[in-house]
């Protein structure tokens, strides 16, 4: 009977297993580095997208601030004209202008910042994507300054409410109705002027002085907001330039 002898395979040396381990470790490590690098690239892209979006928001805010500054300047001129006519010996001689100015200054120009990007950065935990500490701090300071408008808006609303309560006692509401007929909306700050000189319901010194006092506070809050608008335009412009510089936009 023929006997077959199987060839004996010598065992692998320990260096072979060590080399396999090193190769496996190297492959896993390289995969980790590649994934980590991919995440960094994605985060940097998202960071840049946020910065580009933020600059668009700043541009939008600046345009609105400039627009509201012009409207408030018009309001102040109309308040000054109204006070001038109210101080005349016979205000009814200027009823056309008094009614027009009294009604046209009642609009409230509430500023609403375009804060879509800031809110995304804050609410979704994306603020960590902003690696530049100077940029991050500047964004938060800008957001803080913008949120201060909420307090001023409430104060202005109170001043306007007090003014309109006085107006109800001195002016004939039916004349205001005539002024709004056929008016074109939306308009910046305009109403139809009365065709004649409608009289005031009350012309006593105390009532006129009360109206002038209320106008003073409405005028003051408009001056405050104009100065605030100008400051915020400067801040927004500087922030936009900082973003452009730091991110080579």
mmCIF file of C-alpha atoms in Angstrom:
data_model
loop_
_atom_site.group_PDB
_atom_site.id
_atom_site.type_symbol
_atom_site.label_atom_id
_atom_site.label_comp_id
_atom_site.label_asym_id
_atom_site.label_seq_id
_atom_site.Cartn_x
_atom_site.Cartn_y
_atom_site.Cartn_z
ATOM 1 C CA UNK A 1 0.000 0.000 0.000
ATOM 2 C CA UNK A 2 1.295 3.361 -0.997
ATOM 3 C CA UNK A 3 1.610 5.923 1.735
ATOM 4 C CA UNK A 4 1.280 9.662 0.840
ATOM 5 C CA UNK A 5 3.249 12.116 2.916
ATOM 6 C CA UNK A 6 1.678 15.587 3.288
ATOM 7 C CA UNK A 7 3.989 18.530 2.866
ATOM 8 C CA UNK A 8 4.552 20.345 6.111
ATOM 9 C CA UNK A 9 3.872 24.126 5.975
ATOM 10 C CA UNK A 10 6.144 25.924 8.310
ATOM 11 C CA UNK A 11 4.362 28.302 10.793
ATOM 12 C CA UNK A 12 4.311 32.032 10.127
ATOM 13 C CA UNK A 13 6.867 34.029 12.006
ATOM 14 C CA UNK A 14 5.754 36.553 14.607
ATOM 15 C CA UNK A 15 7.142 39.323 12.418
ATOM 16 C CA UNK A 16 4.562 38.415 9.780
ATOM 17 C CA UNK A 17 1.693 38.951 12.242
ATOM 18 C CA UNK A 18 3.276 42.159 13.431
ATOM 19 C CA UNK A 19 3.464 43.409 9.859
ATOM 20 C CA UNK A 20 -0.205 42.512 9.249
ATOM 21 C CA UNK A 21 -1.161 44.379 12.405
ATOM 22 C CA UNK A 22 0.837 47.410 11.348
ATOM 23 C CA UNK A 23 -0.749 47.416 7.902
ATOM 24 C CA UNK A 24 -4.234 47.060 9.367
ATOM 25 C CA UNK A 25 -3.583 49.795 11.906
ATOM 26 C CA UNK A 26 -2.174 52.046 9.195
ATOM 27 C CA UNK A 27 -5.221 51.467 6.995
ATOM 28 C CA UNK A 28 -7.626 52.295 9.849
ATOM 29 C CA UNK A 29 -5.570 55.307 10.857
ATOM 30 C CA UNK A 30 -5.482 56.635 7.302
ATOM 31 C CA UNK A 31 -9.227 56.149 7.068
ATOM 32 C CA UNK A 32 -9.648 58.112 10.279
ATOM 33 C CA UNK A 33 -7.441 60.904 8.992
ATOM 34 C CA UNK A 34 -9.329 61.016 5.699
ATOM 35 C CA UNK A 35 -12.702 61.195 7.478
ATOM 36 C CA UNK A 36 -11.418 63.813 9.884
ATOM 37 C CA UNK A 37 -10.059 65.857 7.003
ATOM 38 C CA UNK A 38 -13.365 65.530 5.165
ATOM 39 C CA UNK A 39 -15.242 66.814 8.217
ATOM 40 C CA UNK A 40 -12.865 69.773 8.485
ATOM 41 C CA UNK A 41 -13.383 70.603 4.820
ATOM 42 C CA UNK A 42 -17.165 70.417 5.226
ATOM 43 C CA UNK A 43 -17.071 72.578 8.365
ATOM 44 C CA UNK A 44 -14.858 75.157 6.671
ATOM 45 C CA UNK A 45 -17.264 75.274 3.741
ATOM 46 C CA UNK A 46 -20.205 75.753 6.088
ATOM 47 C CA UNK A 47 -18.300 78.453 7.971
ATOM 48 C CA UNK A 48 -17.687 80.324 4.750
ATOM 49 C CA UNK A 49 -21.342 79.940 3.739
ATOM 50 C CA UNK A 50 -22.411 81.446 7.070
ATOM 51 C CA UNK A 51 -20.032 84.368 6.590
ATOM 52 C CA UNK A 52 -21.284 85.040 3.055
ATOM 53 C CA UNK A 53 -24.872 84.867 4.322
ATOM 54 C CA UNK A 54 -24.035 87.188 7.213
ATOM 55 C CA UNK A 55 -22.646 89.797 4.850
ATOM 56 C CA UNK A 56 -25.919 89.671 2.901
ATOM 57 C CA UNK A 57 -27.826 90.208 6.156
ATOM 58 C CA UNK A 58 -25.609 93.182 7.013
ATOM 59 C CA UNK A 59 -26.262 94.671 3.582
ATOM 60 C CA UNK A 60 -30.014 94.250 4.100
ATOM 61 C CA UNK A 61 -29.840 95.845 7.563
ATOM 62 C CA UNK A 62 -27.838 98.789 6.246
ATOM 63 C CA UNK A 63 -30.320 99.488 3.453
ATOM 64 C CA UNK A 64 -33.258 99.412 5.868
ATOM 65 C CA UNK A 65 -31.447 101.586 8.416
ATOM 66 C CA UNK A 66 -30.731 104.193 5.752
ATOM 67 C CA UNK A 67 -34.337 104.116 4.577
ATOM 68 C CA UNK A 68 -35.724 104.521 8.076
ATOM 69 C CA UNK A 69 -33.287 107.321 8.819
ATOM 70 C CA UNK A 70 -34.668 109.299 5.875
ATOM 71 C CA UNK A 71 -38.264 108.637 6.968
ATOM 72 C CA UNK A 72 -37.563 109.728 10.522
ATOM 73 C CA UNK A 73 -35.883 112.887 9.303
ATOM 74 C CA UNK A 74 -39.048 113.662 7.349
ATOM 75 C CA UNK A 75 -41.103 113.000 10.475
ATOM 76 C CA UNK A 76 -39.028 115.471 12.504
ATOM 77 C CA UNK A 77 -39.516 118.166 9.849
ATOM 78 C CA UNK A 78 -43.263 117.583 9.934
ATOM 79 C CA UNK A 79 -43.349 117.732 13.719
ATOM 80 C CA UNK A 80 -41.479 121.047 13.637
ATOM 81 C CA UNK A 81 -43.933 122.419 11.081
ATOM 82 C CA UNK A 82 -46.913 121.208 13.119
ATOM 83 C CA UNK A 83 -45.613 122.840 16.308
ATOM 84 C CA UNK A 84 -45.031 126.063 14.403
ATOM 85 C CA UNK A 85 -48.627 126.208 13.134
ATOM 86 C CA UNK A 86 -50.088 125.215 16.517
ATOM 87 C CA UNK A 87 -48.316 128.166 18.135
ATOM 88 C CA UNK A 88 -49.951 130.674 15.786
ATOM 89 C CA UNK A 89 -52.621 133.010 17.266
ATOM 90 C CA UNK A 90 -55.344 131.344 15.181
ATOM 91 C CA UNK A 91 -54.339 127.744 14.326
ATOM 92 C CA UNK A 92 -57.532 127.219 12.297
ATOM 93 C CA UNK A 93 -56.091 129.459 9.585
ATOM 94 C CA UNK A 94 -53.596 126.647 8.956
ATOM 95 C CA UNK A 95 -56.036 123.756 9.397
ATOM 96 C CA UNK A 96 -55.050 122.121 6.109
ATOM 97 C CA UNK A 97 -51.420 121.806 7.154
ATOM 98 C CA UNK A 98 -52.147 121.042 10.821
ATOM 99 C CA UNK A 99 -54.443 118.119 10.013
ATOM 100 C CA UNK A 100 -52.037 116.797 7.400
ATOM 101 C CA UNK A 101 -48.951 116.914 9.638
ATOM 102 C CA UNK A 102 -50.793 115.646 12.716
ATOM 103 C CA UNK A 103 -51.941 112.529 10.891
ATOM 104 C CA UNK A 104 -48.778 111.861 8.916
ATOM 105 C CA UNK A 105 -46.468 111.503 11.933
ATOM 106 C CA UNK A 106 -48.349 108.637 13.597
ATOM 107 C CA UNK A 107 -46.532 105.837 11.805
ATOM 108 C CA UNK A 108 -44.197 103.686 13.841
ATOM 109 C CA UNK A 109 -41.013 102.687 12.036
ATOM 110 C CA UNK A 110 -40.063 99.527 13.888
ATOM 111 C CA UNK A 111 -36.702 98.225 12.737
ATOM 112 C CA UNK A 112 -36.501 94.463 12.229
ATOM 113 C CA UNK A 113 -32.987 93.198 11.687
ATOM 114 C CA UNK A 114 -32.428 90.455 9.118
ATOM 115 C CA UNK A 115 -31.032 88.038 11.720
ATOM 116 C CA UNK A 116 -31.497 84.715 9.893
ATOM 117 C CA UNK A 117 -27.774 83.882 9.944
ATOM 118 C CA UNK A 118 -27.171 84.966 13.547
ATOM 119 C CA UNK A 119 -30.116 82.861 14.708
ATOM 120 C CA UNK A 120 -28.836 79.823 12.800
ATOM 121 C CA UNK A 121 -25.423 80.249 14.384
ATOM 122 C CA UNK A 122 -26.855 80.567 17.881
ATOM 123 C CA UNK A 123 -29.736 78.098 17.867
ATOM 124 C CA UNK A 124 -28.137 75.157 16.040
ATOM 125 C CA UNK A 125 -24.843 75.275 17.901
ATOM 126 C CA UNK A 126 -23.072 76.415 14.755
ATOM 127 C CA UNK A 127 -21.232 79.266 16.431
ATOM 128 C CA UNK A 128 -18.351 76.828 17.020
ATOM 129 C CA UNK A 129 -17.810 76.816 13.246
ATOM 130 C CA UNK A 130 -16.566 80.406 13.433
ATOM 131 C CA UNK A 131 -12.914 79.737 14.186
ATOM 132 C CA UNK A 132 -11.846 83.381 14.152
ATOM 133 C CA UNK A 133 -12.406 84.656 17.698
ATOM 134 C CA UNK A 134 -12.431 88.307 16.640
ATOM 135 C CA UNK A 135 -15.155 87.584 14.101
ATOM 136 C CA UNK A 136 -17.168 85.524 16.588
ATOM 137 C CA UNK A 137 -17.006 88.276 19.231
ATOM 138 C CA UNK A 138 -17.938 90.950 16.679
ATOM 139 C CA UNK A 139 -20.966 88.957 15.524
ATOM 140 C CA UNK A 140 -22.222 88.580 19.087
ATOM 141 C CA UNK A 141 -21.719 92.284 19.836
ATOM 142 C CA UNK A 142 -23.667 93.189 16.721
ATOM 143 C CA UNK A 143 -26.487 90.856 17.722
ATOM 144 C CA UNK A 144 -26.583 92.386 21.216
ATOM 145 C CA UNK A 145 -26.803 95.914 19.819
ATOM 146 C CA UNK A 146 -29.607 94.909 17.484
ATOM 147 C CA UNK A 147 -31.668 93.366 20.285
ATOM 148 C CA UNK A 148 -31.607 96.683 22.141
ATOM 149 C CA UNK A 149 -34.107 98.014 19.599
ATOM 150 C CA UNK A 150 -36.857 96.018 21.307
ATOM 151 C CA UNK A 151 -36.780 98.279 24.366
ATOM 152 C CA UNK A 152 -36.705 101.442 22.278
ATOM 153 C CA UNK A 153 -39.625 100.210 20.157
ATOM 154 C CA UNK A 154 -41.794 99.778 23.252
ATOM 155 C CA UNK A 155 -40.904 103.259 24.459
ATOM 156 C CA UNK A 156 -41.722 104.790 21.088
ATOM 157 C CA UNK A 157 -45.041 102.955 20.965
ATOM 158 C CA UNK A 158 -45.931 104.463 24.341
ATOM 159 C CA UNK A 159 -45.087 107.985 23.166
ATOM 160 C CA UNK A 160 -47.150 107.564 20.008
ATOM 161 C CA UNK A 161 -50.091 106.150 21.975
ATOM 162 C CA UNK A 162 -50.070 109.169 24.318
ATOM 163 C CA UNK A 163 -49.869 111.517 21.343
ATOM 164 C CA UNK A 164 -52.789 109.857 19.533
ATOM 165 C CA UNK A 165 -54.954 110.001 22.648
ATOM 166 C CA UNK A 166 -54.452 113.766 22.700
ATOM 167 C CA UNK A 167 -55.127 113.985 18.965
ATOM 168 C CA UNK A 168 -58.515 112.304 19.485
ATOM 169 C CA UNK A 169 -59.551 115.133 21.791
ATOM 170 C CA UNK A 170 -58.419 117.989 19.546
ATOM 171 C CA UNK A 171 -59.014 116.836 15.968
ATOM 172 C CA UNK A 172 -62.126 115.886 14.042
ATOM 173 C CA UNK A 173 -61.797 112.222 13.083
ATOM 174 C CA UNK A 174 -64.142 112.623 10.122
ATOM 175 C CA UNK A 175 -61.583 114.937 8.541
ATOM 176 C CA UNK A 176 -58.960 112.229 8.896
ATOM 177 C CA UNK A 177 -61.328 109.847 7.110
ATOM 178 C CA UNK A 178 -61.497 112.229 4.160
ATOM 179 C CA UNK A 179 -57.701 112.334 4.051
ATOM 180 C CA UNK A 180 -57.417 108.561 3.709
ATOM 181 C CA UNK A 181 -59.947 108.175 0.885
ATOM 182 C CA UNK A 182 -58.303 107.286 -2.423
ATOM 183 C CA UNK A 183 -54.908 107.256 -0.723
ATOM 184 C CA UNK A 184 -52.316 105.050 -2.381
ATOM 185 C CA UNK A 185 -50.821 102.305 -0.190
ATOM 186 C CA UNK A 186 -48.223 101.497 0.720
ATOM 187 C CA UNK A 187 -46.660 104.938 0.927
ATOM 188 C CA UNK A 188 -43.741 106.109 2.985
ATOM 189 C CA UNK A 189 -45.245 108.845 5.070
ATOM 190 C CA UNK A 190 -48.015 110.474 3.037
ATOM 191 C CA UNK A 191 -51.726 111.235 3.315
ATOM 192 C CA UNK A 192 -54.078 113.332 1.239
ATOM 193 C CA UNK A 193 -54.192 116.931 2.422
ATOM 194 C CA UNK A 194 -57.621 118.374 3.287
ATOM 195 C CA UNK A 195 -59.120 120.528 0.552
ATOM 196 C CA UNK A 196 -59.927 123.349 2.984
ATOM 197 C CA UNK A 197 -58.892 124.419 6.497
ATOM 198 C CA UNK A 198 -60.826 122.144 8.889
ATOM 199 C CA UNK A 199 -61.072 123.620 12.423
ATOM 200 C CA UNK A 200 -59.769 122.033 15.579
ATOM 201 C CA UNK A 201 -62.327 120.753 18.088
ATOM 202 C CA UNK A 202 -60.402 122.331 20.952
ATOM 203 C CA UNK A 203 -58.146 125.362 20.749
ATOM 204 C CA UNK A 204 -57.678 126.288 24.404
ATOM 205 C CA UNK A 205 -54.136 126.915 25.583
ATOM 206 C CA UNK A 206 -53.992 123.828 27.837
ATOM 207 C CA UNK A 207 -55.077 121.430 25.072
ATOM 208 C CA UNK A 208 -52.672 122.890 22.524
ATOM 209 C CA UNK A 209 -49.819 122.781 25.032
ATOM 210 C CA UNK A 210 -50.604 119.160 25.878
ATOM 211 C CA UNK A 211 -50.370 118.294 22.184
ATOM 212 C CA UNK A 212 -47.062 120.152 21.825
ATOM 213 C CA UNK A 213 -45.679 118.324 24.869
ATOM 214 C CA UNK A 214 -46.595 114.956 23.361
ATOM 215 C CA UNK A 215 -45.014 116.002 20.075
ATOM 216 C CA UNK A 216 -41.806 116.789 21.924
ATOM 217 C CA UNK A 217 -41.460 113.183 23.110
ATOM 218 C CA UNK A 218 -42.302 111.775 19.670
ATOM 219 C CA UNK A 219 -39.674 114.078 18.186
ATOM 220 C CA UNK A 220 -37.095 113.062 20.789
ATOM 221 C CA UNK A 221 -37.513 109.331 20.190
ATOM 222 C CA UNK A 222 -37.107 109.919 16.443
ATOM 223 C CA UNK A 223 -33.866 111.825 17.042
ATOM 224 C CA UNK A 224 -32.624 109.015 19.273
ATOM 225 C CA UNK A 225 -33.431 106.413 16.619
ATOM 226 C CA UNK A 226 -31.737 108.415 13.878
ATOM 227 C CA UNK A 227 -28.526 108.576 15.921
ATOM 228 C CA UNK A 228 -28.813 104.868 16.715
ATOM 229 C CA UNK A 229 -29.376 104.070 13.040
ATOM 230 C CA UNK A 230 -26.261 105.994 12.047
ATOM 231 C CA UNK A 231 -24.186 104.208 14.703
ATOM 232 C CA UNK A 232 -25.464 100.803 13.573
ATOM 233 C CA UNK A 233 -24.746 101.593 9.923
ATOM 234 C CA UNK A 234 -21.129 102.292 10.897
ATOM 235 C CA UNK A 235 -20.929 99.102 13.002
ATOM 236 C CA UNK A 236 -22.504 96.971 10.253
ATOM 237 C CA UNK A 237 -20.164 98.415 7.626
ATOM 238 C CA UNK A 238 -17.090 97.740 9.760
ATOM 239 C CA UNK A 239 -18.255 94.204 10.522
ATOM 240 C CA UNK A 240 -18.854 93.522 6.843
ATOM 241 C CA UNK A 241 -15.346 94.757 6.019
ATOM 242 C CA UNK A 242 -13.896 92.557 8.763
ATOM 243 C CA UNK A 243 -15.638 89.489 7.328
ATOM 244 C CA UNK A 244 -14.441 90.359 3.852
ATOM 245 C CA UNK A 245 -10.855 90.717 5.062
ATOM 246 C CA UNK A 246 -10.669 87.640 7.279
ATOM 247 C CA UNK A 247 -12.307 85.319 4.744
ATOM 248 C CA UNK A 248 -10.865 86.802 1.549
ATOM 249 C CA UNK A 249 -14.307 87.450 0.093
#
